[in-house]
mmCIF file of C-alpha atoms in Angstrom:
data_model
loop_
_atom_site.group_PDB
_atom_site.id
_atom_site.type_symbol
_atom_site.label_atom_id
_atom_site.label_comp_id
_atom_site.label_asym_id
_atom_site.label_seq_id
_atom_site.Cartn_x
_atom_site.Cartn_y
_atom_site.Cartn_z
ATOM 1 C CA UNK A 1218 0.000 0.000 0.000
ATOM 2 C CA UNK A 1219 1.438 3.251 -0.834
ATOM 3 C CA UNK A 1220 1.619 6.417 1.161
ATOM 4 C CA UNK A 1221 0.326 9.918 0.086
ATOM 5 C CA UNK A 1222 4.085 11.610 2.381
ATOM 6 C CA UNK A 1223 5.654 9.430 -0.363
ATOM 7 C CA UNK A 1224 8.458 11.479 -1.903
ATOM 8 C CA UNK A 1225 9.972 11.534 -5.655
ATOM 9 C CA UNK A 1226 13.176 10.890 -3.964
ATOM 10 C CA UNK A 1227 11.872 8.390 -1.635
ATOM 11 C CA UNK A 1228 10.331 6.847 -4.917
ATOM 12 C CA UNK A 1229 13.364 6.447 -6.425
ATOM 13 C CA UNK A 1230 15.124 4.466 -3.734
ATOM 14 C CA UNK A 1231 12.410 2.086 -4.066
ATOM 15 C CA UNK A 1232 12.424 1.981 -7.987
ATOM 16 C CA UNK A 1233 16.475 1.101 -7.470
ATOM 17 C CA UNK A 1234 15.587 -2.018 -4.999
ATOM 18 C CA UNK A 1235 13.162 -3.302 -7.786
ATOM 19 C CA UNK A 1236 14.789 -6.636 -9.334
ATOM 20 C CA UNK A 1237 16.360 -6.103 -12.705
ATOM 21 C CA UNK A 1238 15.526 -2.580 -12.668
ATOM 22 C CA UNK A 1239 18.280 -0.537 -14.013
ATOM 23 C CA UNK A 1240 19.015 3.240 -15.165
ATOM 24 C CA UNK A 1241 17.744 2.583 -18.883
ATOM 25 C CA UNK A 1242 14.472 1.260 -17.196
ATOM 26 C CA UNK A 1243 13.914 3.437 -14.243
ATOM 27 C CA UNK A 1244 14.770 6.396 -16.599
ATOM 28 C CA UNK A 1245 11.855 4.967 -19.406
ATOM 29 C CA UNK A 1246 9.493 5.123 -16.245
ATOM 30 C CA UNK A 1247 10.774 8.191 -15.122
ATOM 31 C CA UNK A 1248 9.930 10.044 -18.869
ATOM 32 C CA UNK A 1249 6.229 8.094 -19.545
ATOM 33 C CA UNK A 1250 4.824 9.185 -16.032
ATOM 34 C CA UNK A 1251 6.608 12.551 -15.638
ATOM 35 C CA UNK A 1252 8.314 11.753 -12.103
ATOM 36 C CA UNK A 1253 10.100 8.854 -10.474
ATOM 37 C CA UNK A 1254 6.845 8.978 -8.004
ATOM 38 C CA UNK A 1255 4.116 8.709 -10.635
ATOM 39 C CA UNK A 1256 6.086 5.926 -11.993
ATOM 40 C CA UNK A 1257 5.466 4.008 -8.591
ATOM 41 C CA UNK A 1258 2.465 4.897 -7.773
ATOM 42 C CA UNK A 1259 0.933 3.767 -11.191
ATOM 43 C CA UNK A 1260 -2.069 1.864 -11.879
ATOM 44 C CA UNK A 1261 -1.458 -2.014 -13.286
ATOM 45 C CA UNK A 1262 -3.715 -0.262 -16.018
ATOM 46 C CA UNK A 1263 -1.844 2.479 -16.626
ATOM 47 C CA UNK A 1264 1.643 0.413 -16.269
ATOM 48 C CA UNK A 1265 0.256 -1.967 -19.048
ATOM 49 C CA UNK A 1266 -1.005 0.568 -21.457
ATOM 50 C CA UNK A 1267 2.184 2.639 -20.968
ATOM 51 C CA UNK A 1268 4.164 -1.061 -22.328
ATOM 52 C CA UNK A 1269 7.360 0.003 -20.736
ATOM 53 C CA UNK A 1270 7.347 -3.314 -18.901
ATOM 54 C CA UNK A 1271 6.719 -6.395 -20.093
ATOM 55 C CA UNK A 1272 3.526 -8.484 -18.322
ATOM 56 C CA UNK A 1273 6.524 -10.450 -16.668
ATOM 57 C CA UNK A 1274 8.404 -7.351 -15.278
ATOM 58 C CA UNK A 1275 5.356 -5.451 -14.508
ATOM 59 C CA UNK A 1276 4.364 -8.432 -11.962
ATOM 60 C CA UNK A 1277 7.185 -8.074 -10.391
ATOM 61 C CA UNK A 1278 7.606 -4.458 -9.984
ATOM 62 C CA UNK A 1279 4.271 -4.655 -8.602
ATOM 63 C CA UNK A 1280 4.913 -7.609 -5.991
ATOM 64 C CA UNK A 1281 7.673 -4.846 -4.936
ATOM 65 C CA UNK A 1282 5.240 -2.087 -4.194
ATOM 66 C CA UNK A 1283 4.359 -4.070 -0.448
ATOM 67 C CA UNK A 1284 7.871 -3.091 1.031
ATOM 68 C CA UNK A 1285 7.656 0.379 0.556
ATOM 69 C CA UNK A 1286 7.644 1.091 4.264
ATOM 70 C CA UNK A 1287 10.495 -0.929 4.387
ATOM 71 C CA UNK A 1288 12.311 0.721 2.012
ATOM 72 C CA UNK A 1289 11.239 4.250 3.061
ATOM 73 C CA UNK A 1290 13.020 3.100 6.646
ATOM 74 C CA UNK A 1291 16.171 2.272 4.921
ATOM 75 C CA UNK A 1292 16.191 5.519 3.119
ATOM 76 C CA UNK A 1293 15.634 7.655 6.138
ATOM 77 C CA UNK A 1294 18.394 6.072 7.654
ATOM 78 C CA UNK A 1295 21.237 6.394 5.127
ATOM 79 C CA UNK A 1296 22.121 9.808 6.548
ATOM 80 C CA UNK A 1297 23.105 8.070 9.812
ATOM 81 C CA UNK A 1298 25.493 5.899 7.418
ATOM 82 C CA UNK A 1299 26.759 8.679 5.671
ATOM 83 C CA UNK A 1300 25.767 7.684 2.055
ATOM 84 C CA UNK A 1301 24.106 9.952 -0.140
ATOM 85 C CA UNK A 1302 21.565 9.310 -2.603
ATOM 86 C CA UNK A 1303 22.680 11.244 -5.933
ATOM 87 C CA UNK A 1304 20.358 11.160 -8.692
ATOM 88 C CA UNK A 1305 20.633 11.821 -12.595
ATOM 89 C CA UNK A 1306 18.752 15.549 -12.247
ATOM 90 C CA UNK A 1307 21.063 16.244 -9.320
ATOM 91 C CA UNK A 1308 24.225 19.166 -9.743
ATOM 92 C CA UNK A 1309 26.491 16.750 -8.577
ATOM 93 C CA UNK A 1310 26.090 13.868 -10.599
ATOM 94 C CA UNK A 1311 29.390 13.507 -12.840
ATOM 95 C CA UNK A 1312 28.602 15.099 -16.071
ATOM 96 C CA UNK A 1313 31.012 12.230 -17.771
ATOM 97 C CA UNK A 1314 27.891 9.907 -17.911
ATOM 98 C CA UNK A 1315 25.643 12.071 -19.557
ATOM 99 C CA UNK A 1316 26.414 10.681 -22.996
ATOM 100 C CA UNK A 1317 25.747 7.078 -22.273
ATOM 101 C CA UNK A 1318 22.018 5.586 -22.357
ATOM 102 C CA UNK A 1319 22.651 2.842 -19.491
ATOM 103 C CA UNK A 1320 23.987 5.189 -17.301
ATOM 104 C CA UNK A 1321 22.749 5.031 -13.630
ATOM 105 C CA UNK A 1322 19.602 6.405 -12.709
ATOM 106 C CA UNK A 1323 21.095 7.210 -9.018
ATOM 107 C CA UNK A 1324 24.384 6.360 -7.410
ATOM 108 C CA UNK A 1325 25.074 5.703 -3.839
ATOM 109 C CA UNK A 1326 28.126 7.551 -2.846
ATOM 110 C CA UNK A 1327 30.331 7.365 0.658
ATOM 111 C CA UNK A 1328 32.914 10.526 0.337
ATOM 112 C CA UNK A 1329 33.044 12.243 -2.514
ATOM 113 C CA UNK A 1330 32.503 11.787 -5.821
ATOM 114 C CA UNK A 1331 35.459 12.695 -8.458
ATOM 115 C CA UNK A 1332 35.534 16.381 -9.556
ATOM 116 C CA UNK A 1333 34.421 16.591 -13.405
ATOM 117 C CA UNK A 1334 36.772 18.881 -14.242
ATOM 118 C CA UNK A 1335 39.544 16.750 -12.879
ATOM 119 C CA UNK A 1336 41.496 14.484 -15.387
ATOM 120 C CA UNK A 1337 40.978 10.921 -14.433
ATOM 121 C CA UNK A 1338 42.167 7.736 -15.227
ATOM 122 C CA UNK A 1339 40.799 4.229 -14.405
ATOM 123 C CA UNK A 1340 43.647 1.663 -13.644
ATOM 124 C CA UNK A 1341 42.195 -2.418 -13.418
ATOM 125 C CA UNK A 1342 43.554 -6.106 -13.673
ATOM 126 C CA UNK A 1343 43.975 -8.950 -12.357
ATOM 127 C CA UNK A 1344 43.013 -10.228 -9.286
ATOM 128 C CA UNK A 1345 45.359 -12.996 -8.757
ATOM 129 C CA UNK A 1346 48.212 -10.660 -10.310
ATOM 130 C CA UNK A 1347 52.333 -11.343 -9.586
ATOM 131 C CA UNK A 1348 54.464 -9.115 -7.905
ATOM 132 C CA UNK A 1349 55.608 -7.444 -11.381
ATOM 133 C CA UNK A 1350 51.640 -6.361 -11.680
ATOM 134 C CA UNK A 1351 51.416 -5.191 -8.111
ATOM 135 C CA UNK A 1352 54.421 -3.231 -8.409
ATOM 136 C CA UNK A 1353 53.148 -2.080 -11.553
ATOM 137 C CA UNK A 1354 49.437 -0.474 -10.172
ATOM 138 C CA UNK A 1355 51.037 1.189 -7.682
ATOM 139 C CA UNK A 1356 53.989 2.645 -9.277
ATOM 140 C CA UNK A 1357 51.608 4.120 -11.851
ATOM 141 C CA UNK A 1358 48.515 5.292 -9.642
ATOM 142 C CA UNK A 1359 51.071 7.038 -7.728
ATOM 143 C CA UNK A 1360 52.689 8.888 -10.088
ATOM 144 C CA UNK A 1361 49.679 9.872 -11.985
ATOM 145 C CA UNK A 1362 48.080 10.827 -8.794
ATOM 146 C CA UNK A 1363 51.095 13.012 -7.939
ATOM 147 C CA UNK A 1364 50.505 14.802 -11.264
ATOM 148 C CA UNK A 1365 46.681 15.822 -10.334
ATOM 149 C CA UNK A 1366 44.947 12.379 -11.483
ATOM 150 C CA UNK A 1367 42.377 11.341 -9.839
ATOM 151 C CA UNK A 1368 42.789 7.646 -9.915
ATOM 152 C CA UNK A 1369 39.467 5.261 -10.772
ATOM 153 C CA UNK A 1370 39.268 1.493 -9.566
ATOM 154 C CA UNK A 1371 36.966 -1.505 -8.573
ATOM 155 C CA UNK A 1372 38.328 -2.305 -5.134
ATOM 156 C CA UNK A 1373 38.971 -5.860 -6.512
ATOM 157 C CA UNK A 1374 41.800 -8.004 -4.709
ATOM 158 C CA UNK A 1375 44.915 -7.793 -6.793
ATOM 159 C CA UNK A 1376 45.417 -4.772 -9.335
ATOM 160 C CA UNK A 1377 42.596 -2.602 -8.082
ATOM 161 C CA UNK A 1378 43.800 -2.764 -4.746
ATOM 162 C CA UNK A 1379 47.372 -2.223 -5.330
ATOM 163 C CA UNK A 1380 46.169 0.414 -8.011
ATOM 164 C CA UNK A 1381 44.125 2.579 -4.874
ATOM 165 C CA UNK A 1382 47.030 1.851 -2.383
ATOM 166 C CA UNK A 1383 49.164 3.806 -4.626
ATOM 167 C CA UNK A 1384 47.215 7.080 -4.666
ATOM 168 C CA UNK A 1385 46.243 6.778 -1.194
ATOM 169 C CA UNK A 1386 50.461 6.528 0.069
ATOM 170 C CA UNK A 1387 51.069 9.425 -1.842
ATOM 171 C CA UNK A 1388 48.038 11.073 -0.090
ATOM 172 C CA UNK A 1389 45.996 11.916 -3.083
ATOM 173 C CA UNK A 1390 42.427 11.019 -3.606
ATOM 174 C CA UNK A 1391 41.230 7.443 -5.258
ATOM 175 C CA UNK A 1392 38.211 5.894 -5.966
ATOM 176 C CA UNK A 1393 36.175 2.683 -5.531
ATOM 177 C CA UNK A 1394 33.614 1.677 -8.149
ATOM 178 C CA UNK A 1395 31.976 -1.236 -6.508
ATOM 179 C CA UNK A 1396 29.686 -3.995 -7.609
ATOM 180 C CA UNK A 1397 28.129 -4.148 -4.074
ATOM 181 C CA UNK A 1398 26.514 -1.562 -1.940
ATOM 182 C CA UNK A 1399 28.530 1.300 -0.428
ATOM 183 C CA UNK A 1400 28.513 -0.247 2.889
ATOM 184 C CA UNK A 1401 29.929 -3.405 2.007
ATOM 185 C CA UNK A 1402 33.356 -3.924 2.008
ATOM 186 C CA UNK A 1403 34.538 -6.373 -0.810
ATOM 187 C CA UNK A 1404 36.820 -8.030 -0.716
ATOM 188 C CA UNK A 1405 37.547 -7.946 3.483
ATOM 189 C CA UNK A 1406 41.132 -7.578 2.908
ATOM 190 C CA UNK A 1407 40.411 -4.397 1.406
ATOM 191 C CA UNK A 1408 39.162 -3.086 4.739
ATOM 192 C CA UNK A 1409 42.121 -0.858 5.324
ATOM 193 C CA UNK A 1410 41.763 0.683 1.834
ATOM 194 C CA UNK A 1411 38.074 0.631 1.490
ATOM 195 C CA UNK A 1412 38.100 3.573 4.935
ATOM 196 C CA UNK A 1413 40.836 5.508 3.819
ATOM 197 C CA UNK A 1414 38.448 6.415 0.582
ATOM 198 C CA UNK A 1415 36.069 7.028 2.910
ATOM 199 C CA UNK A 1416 37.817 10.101 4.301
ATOM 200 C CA UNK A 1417 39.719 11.086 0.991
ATOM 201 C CA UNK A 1418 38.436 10.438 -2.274
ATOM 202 C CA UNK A 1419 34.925 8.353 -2.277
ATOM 203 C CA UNK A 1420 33.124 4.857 -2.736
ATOM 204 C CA UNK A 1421 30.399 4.679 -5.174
ATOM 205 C CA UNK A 1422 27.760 2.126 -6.229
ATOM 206 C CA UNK A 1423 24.754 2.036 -8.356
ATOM 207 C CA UNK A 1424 23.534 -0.900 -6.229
ATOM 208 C CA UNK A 1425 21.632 -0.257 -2.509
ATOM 209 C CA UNK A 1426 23.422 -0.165 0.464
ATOM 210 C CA UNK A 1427 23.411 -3.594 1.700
ATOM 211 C CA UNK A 1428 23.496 -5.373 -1.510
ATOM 212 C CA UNK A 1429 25.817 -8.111 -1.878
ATOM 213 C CA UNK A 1430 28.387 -9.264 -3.969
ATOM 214 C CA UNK A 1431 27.068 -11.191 -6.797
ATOM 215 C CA UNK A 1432 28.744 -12.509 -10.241
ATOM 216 C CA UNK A 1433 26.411 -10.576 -12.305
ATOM 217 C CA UNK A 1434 27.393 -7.072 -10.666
ATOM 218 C CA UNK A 1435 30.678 -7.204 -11.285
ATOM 219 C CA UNK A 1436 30.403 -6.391 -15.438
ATOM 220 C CA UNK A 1437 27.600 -4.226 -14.895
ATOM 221 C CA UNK A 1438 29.525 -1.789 -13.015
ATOM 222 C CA UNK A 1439 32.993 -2.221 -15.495
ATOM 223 C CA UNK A 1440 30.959 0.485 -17.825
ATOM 224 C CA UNK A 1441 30.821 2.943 -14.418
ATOM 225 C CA UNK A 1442 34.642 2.729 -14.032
ATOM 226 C CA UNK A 1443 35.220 3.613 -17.427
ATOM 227 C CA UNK A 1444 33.055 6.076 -17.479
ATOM 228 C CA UNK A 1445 34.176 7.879 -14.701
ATOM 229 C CA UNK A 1446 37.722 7.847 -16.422
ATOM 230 C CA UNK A 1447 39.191 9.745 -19.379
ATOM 231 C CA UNK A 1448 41.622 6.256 -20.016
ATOM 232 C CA UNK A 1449 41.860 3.173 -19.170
ATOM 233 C CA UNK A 1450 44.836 1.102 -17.972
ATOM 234 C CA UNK A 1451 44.988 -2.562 -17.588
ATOM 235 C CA UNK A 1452 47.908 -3.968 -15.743
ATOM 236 C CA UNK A 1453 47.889 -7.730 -16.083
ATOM 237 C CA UNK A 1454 44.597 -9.981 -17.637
ATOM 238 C CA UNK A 1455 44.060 -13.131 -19.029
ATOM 239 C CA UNK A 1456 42.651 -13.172 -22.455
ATOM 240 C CA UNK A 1457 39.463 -13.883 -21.145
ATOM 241 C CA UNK A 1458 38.971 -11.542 -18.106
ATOM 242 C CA UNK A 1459 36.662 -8.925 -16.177
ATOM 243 C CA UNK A 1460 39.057 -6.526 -16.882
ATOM 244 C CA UNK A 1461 39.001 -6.802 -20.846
ATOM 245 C CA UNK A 1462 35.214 -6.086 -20.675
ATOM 246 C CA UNK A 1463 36.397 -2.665 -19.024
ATOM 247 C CA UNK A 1464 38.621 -2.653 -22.000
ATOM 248 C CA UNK A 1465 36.119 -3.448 -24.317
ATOM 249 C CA UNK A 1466 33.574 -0.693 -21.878
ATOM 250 C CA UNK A 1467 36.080 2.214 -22.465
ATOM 251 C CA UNK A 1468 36.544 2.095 -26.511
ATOM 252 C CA UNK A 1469 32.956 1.892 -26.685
ATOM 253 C CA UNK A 1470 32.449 4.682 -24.720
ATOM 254 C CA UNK A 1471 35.357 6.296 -26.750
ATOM 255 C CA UNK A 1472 37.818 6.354 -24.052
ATOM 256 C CA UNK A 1473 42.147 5.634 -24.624
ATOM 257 C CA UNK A 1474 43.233 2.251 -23.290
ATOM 258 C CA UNK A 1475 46.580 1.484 -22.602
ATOM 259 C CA UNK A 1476 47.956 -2.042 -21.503
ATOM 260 C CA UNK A 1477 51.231 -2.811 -19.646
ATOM 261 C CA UNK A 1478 53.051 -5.294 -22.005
ATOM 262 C CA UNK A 1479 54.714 -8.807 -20.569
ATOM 263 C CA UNK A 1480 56.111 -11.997 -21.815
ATOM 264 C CA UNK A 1481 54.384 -13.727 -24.714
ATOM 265 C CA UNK A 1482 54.161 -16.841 -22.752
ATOM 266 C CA UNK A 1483 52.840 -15.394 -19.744
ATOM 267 C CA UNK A 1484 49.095 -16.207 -19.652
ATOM 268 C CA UNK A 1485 48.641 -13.018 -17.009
ATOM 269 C CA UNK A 1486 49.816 -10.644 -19.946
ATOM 270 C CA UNK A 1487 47.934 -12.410 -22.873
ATOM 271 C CA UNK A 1488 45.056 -10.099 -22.129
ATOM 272 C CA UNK A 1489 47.241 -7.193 -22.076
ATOM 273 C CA UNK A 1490 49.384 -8.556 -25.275
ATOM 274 C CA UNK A 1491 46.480 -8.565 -27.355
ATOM 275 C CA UNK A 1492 45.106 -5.614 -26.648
ATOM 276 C CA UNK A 1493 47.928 -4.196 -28.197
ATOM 277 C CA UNK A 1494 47.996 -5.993 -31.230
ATOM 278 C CA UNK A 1495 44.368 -4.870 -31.398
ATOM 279 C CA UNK A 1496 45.666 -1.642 -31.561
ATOM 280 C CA UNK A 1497 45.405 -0.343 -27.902
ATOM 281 C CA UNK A 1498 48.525 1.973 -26.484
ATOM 282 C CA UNK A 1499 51.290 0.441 -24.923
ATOM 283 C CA UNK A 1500 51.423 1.716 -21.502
ATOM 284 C CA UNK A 1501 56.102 2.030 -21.213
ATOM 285 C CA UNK A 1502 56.080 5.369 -18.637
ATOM 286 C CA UNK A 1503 53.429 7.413 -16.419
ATOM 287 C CA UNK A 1504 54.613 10.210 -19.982
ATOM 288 C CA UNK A 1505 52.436 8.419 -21.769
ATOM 289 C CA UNK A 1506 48.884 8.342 -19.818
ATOM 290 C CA UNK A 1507 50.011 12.483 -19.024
ATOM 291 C CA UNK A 1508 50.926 13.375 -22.460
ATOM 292 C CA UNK A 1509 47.761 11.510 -23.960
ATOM 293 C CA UNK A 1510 46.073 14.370 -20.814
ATOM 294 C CA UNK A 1511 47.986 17.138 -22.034
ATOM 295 C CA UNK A 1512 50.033 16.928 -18.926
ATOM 296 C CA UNK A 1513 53.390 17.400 -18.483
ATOM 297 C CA UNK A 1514 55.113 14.404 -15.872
ATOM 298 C CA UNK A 1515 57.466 15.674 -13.730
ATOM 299 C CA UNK A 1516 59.352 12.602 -11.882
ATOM 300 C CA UNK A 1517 59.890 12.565 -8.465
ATOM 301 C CA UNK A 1518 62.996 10.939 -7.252
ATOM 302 C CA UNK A 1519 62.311 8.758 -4.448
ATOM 303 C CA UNK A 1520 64.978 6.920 -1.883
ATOM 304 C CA UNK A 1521 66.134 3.816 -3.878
ATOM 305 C CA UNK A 1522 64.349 0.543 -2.479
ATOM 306 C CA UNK A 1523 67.911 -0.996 -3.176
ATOM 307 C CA UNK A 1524 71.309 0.021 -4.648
ATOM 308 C CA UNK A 1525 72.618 -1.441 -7.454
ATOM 309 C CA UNK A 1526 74.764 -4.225 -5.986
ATOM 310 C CA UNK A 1527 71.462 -5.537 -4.886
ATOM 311 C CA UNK A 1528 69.903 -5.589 -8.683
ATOM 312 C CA UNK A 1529 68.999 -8.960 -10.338
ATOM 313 C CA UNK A 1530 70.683 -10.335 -13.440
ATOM 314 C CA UNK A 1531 68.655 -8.620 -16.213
ATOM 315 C CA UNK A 1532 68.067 -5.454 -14.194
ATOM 316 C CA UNK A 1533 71.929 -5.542 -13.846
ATOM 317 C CA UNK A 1534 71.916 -5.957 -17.513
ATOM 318 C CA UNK A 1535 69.448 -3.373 -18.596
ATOM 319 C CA UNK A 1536 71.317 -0.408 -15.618
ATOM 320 C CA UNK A 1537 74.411 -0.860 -17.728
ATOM 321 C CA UNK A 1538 73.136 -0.230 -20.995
ATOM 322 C CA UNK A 1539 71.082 3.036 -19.464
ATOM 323 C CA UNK A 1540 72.931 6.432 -20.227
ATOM 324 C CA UNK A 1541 72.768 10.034 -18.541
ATOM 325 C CA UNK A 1542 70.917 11.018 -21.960
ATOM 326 C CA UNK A 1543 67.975 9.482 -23.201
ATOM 327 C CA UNK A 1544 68.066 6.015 -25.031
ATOM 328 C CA UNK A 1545 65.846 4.436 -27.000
ATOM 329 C CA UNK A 1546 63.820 1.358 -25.518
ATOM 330 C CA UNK A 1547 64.894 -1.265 -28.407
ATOM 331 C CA UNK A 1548 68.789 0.517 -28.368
ATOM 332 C CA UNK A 1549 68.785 -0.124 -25.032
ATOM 333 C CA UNK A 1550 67.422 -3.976 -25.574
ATOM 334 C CA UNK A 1551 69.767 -4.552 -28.502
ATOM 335 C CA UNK A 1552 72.947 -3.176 -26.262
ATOM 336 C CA UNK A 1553 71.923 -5.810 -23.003
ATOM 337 C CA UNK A 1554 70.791 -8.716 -25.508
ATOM 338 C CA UNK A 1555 67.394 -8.758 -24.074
ATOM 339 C CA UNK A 1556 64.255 -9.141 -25.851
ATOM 340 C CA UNK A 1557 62.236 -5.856 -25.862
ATOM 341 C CA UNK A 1558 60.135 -7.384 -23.343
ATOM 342 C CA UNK A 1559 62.458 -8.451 -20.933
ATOM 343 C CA UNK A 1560 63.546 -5.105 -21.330
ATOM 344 C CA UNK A 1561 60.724 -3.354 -20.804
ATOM 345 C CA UNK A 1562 60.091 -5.454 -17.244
ATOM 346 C CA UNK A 1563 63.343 -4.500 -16.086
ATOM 347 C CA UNK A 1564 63.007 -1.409 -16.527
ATOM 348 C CA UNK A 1565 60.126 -0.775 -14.789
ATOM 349 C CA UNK A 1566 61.379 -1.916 -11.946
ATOM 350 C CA UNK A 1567 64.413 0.089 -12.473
ATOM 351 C CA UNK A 1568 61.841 2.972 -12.368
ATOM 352 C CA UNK A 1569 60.175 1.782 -9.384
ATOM 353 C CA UNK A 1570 63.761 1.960 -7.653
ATOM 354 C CA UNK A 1571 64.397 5.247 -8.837
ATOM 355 C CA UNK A 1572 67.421 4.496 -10.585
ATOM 356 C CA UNK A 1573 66.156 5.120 -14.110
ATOM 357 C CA UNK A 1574 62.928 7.125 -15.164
ATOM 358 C CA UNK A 1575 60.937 7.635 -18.793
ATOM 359 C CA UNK A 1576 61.659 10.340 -20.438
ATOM 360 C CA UNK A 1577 58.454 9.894 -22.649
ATOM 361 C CA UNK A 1578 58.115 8.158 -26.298
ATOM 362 C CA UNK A 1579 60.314 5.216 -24.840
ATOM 363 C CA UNK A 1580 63.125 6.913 -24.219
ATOM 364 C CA UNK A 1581 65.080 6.311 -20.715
ATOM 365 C CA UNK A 1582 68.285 7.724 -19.153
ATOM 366 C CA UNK A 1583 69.355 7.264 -15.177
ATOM 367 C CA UNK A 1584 68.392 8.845 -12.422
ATOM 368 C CA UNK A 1585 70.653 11.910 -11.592
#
């Protein structure tokens, strides 16, 4: 039974709780009655002659009407939780999902949400990544961040995680895109992470709070991510992975991807491989995300994690064959008998150690 104090906002909550309601659906509600709250409050006449449901999807949204007052509860209490409702008509729903039809009706936000006007970049992989990709998502969210990125992830174990602990030890703002609700933190070991957004940078959902984790939510919000993000990065995926439909998200949406190159036999970079055969930017220095911004990247020296004599065999290799002026990433390969590849690994971690840095276009020199 529905209430006369119901409001259009209050309405709209309970549209997002209906099942396999979405923003394309609540949205052709939304337009054929006027308001979110003339969409609930409809007549099964006037739902069936309107034929935005089918018979199916009508009985259901119907069935949902008796808990309302339960809904209306959870609603009034989401203050208390600190999660705001943000809805499509609002000021401060980001303008970068405008152009897409499936965007969200509402989102459920804890923090804040990323300025529009901030450059923004969306940095995923794999879950069960190796220490290169770890190493990897950080190194880049952190530098990026440090150049006034805002830095766009799922929370996911692996990648994601190491991707948000990057901006958030540099003390720059990062973002969760979740495919939960905003008060569940998924996966646990993400706890520490999952707070820290809380206080700077934000957690975001299109799902209600309490909503659990569920297979099916996890592609649905892929599109949010990349929407959220001027370019993509993907740091380590299979060739059959959640993270190559964020891939395949972003070039629909007309967004840059660029994927972090690794061994051809490595089934971890196969994802990555081919998405640069497909034709997808090779992701060699933080130069290349900022230039593709119009930003200029500025390296930071840090304190080297280890000195030289401490160096593995190919990094060893690849140090030697690195000048005080720029070299060229294949000179360098061809003058330490590496493949490119191998190359390309070692030096990254040579970045990450500080001893070496891009210099943009593939070119590297040491650290000064």
């Amino acid at each position: 039974m529905t209430s006369n104090t119901l409001t259009d906002r209050e309405a709209l909550y309970c549209l997002c709780h209906v099942p396999g309601f979405g923003g394309v659906t609540i949205r052709g509600l939304k337009d054929t009655f006027g308001t979110c709250l003339s969409a609930w409050t409809a007549s099964p006449q006037e739902l069936r002659k309107s034929g935005v449901l089918t018979e199916r999807r009508a009985e259901v949204f119907l069935e949902s009407r008796k808990y309302e007052s339960v809904w209306r509860k959870e609603f009034a209490g989401l203050a208390q939780k600190n999660i705001r409702v943000i809805a499509e008509c609002d000021p401060d729903y980001p303008t970068r999902f405008l152009p897409y039809k499936d965007r969200p009706a509402a989102l459920f936000v804890k923090g804040s949400l990323p300025e529009n006007e901030v450059p923004s970049v969306a940095i995923v992989g794999a879950r069960a990544c190796t220490e290169y990709g770890k190493e990897a998502a950080g190194f880049y969210a952190g530098e990026l961040a440090n150049a006034g990125v805002n830095i766009i992830s799922g929370m996911a174990a692996g990648v994601d995680g190491y991707a948000h602990r990057g901006a958030i030890e540099r003390g720059k703002p990062t973002y969760a895109v979740l495919g939960c609700g905003v008060n569940v933190c998924y996966p646990r070991e993400n706890y520490k992470i999952f707070h820290a957004m809380e206080e700077n940078g934000g957690i975001l959902s299109e799902f209600v709070p309490g909503t659990r984790p569920a297979a099916m939510n996890f592609p649905m919000r892929n599109r949010i991510i990349s929407a959220l993000a001027d370019a993509v990065i993907i740091i380590e995926a299979r060739e059959k992975s959640g993270s190559l439909i964020t891939a395949d998200f972003a070039l629909e949406q007309g967004k840059e991807v660029f994927a972090l190159p690794g061994r051809a036999n490595d089934p971890l970079s196969g994802g990555c491989n081919r998405l640069i055969q497909g034709g997808a930017n090779m992701l060699l220095s933080p130069s290349d995300v900022l230039e593709f911004l119009g930003m200029k990247y500025e390296r930071k020296l840090t304190i080297h994690k280890f000195s030289q004599n401490r160096l593995a065999k190919n990094e060893n290799l690849v140090y030697a064959s690195v000048d005080s002026r720029p070299r060229y990433l294949e000179e360098i390969a061809a003058l330490c008998g590496l493949s490119v590849t191998e190359c390309m690994e070692a030096l990254l971690k040579l970045e990450l150690a500080g001893l070496v840095f891009g210099t943009g276009n593939q070119y590297y020199k040491k650290a000064e």
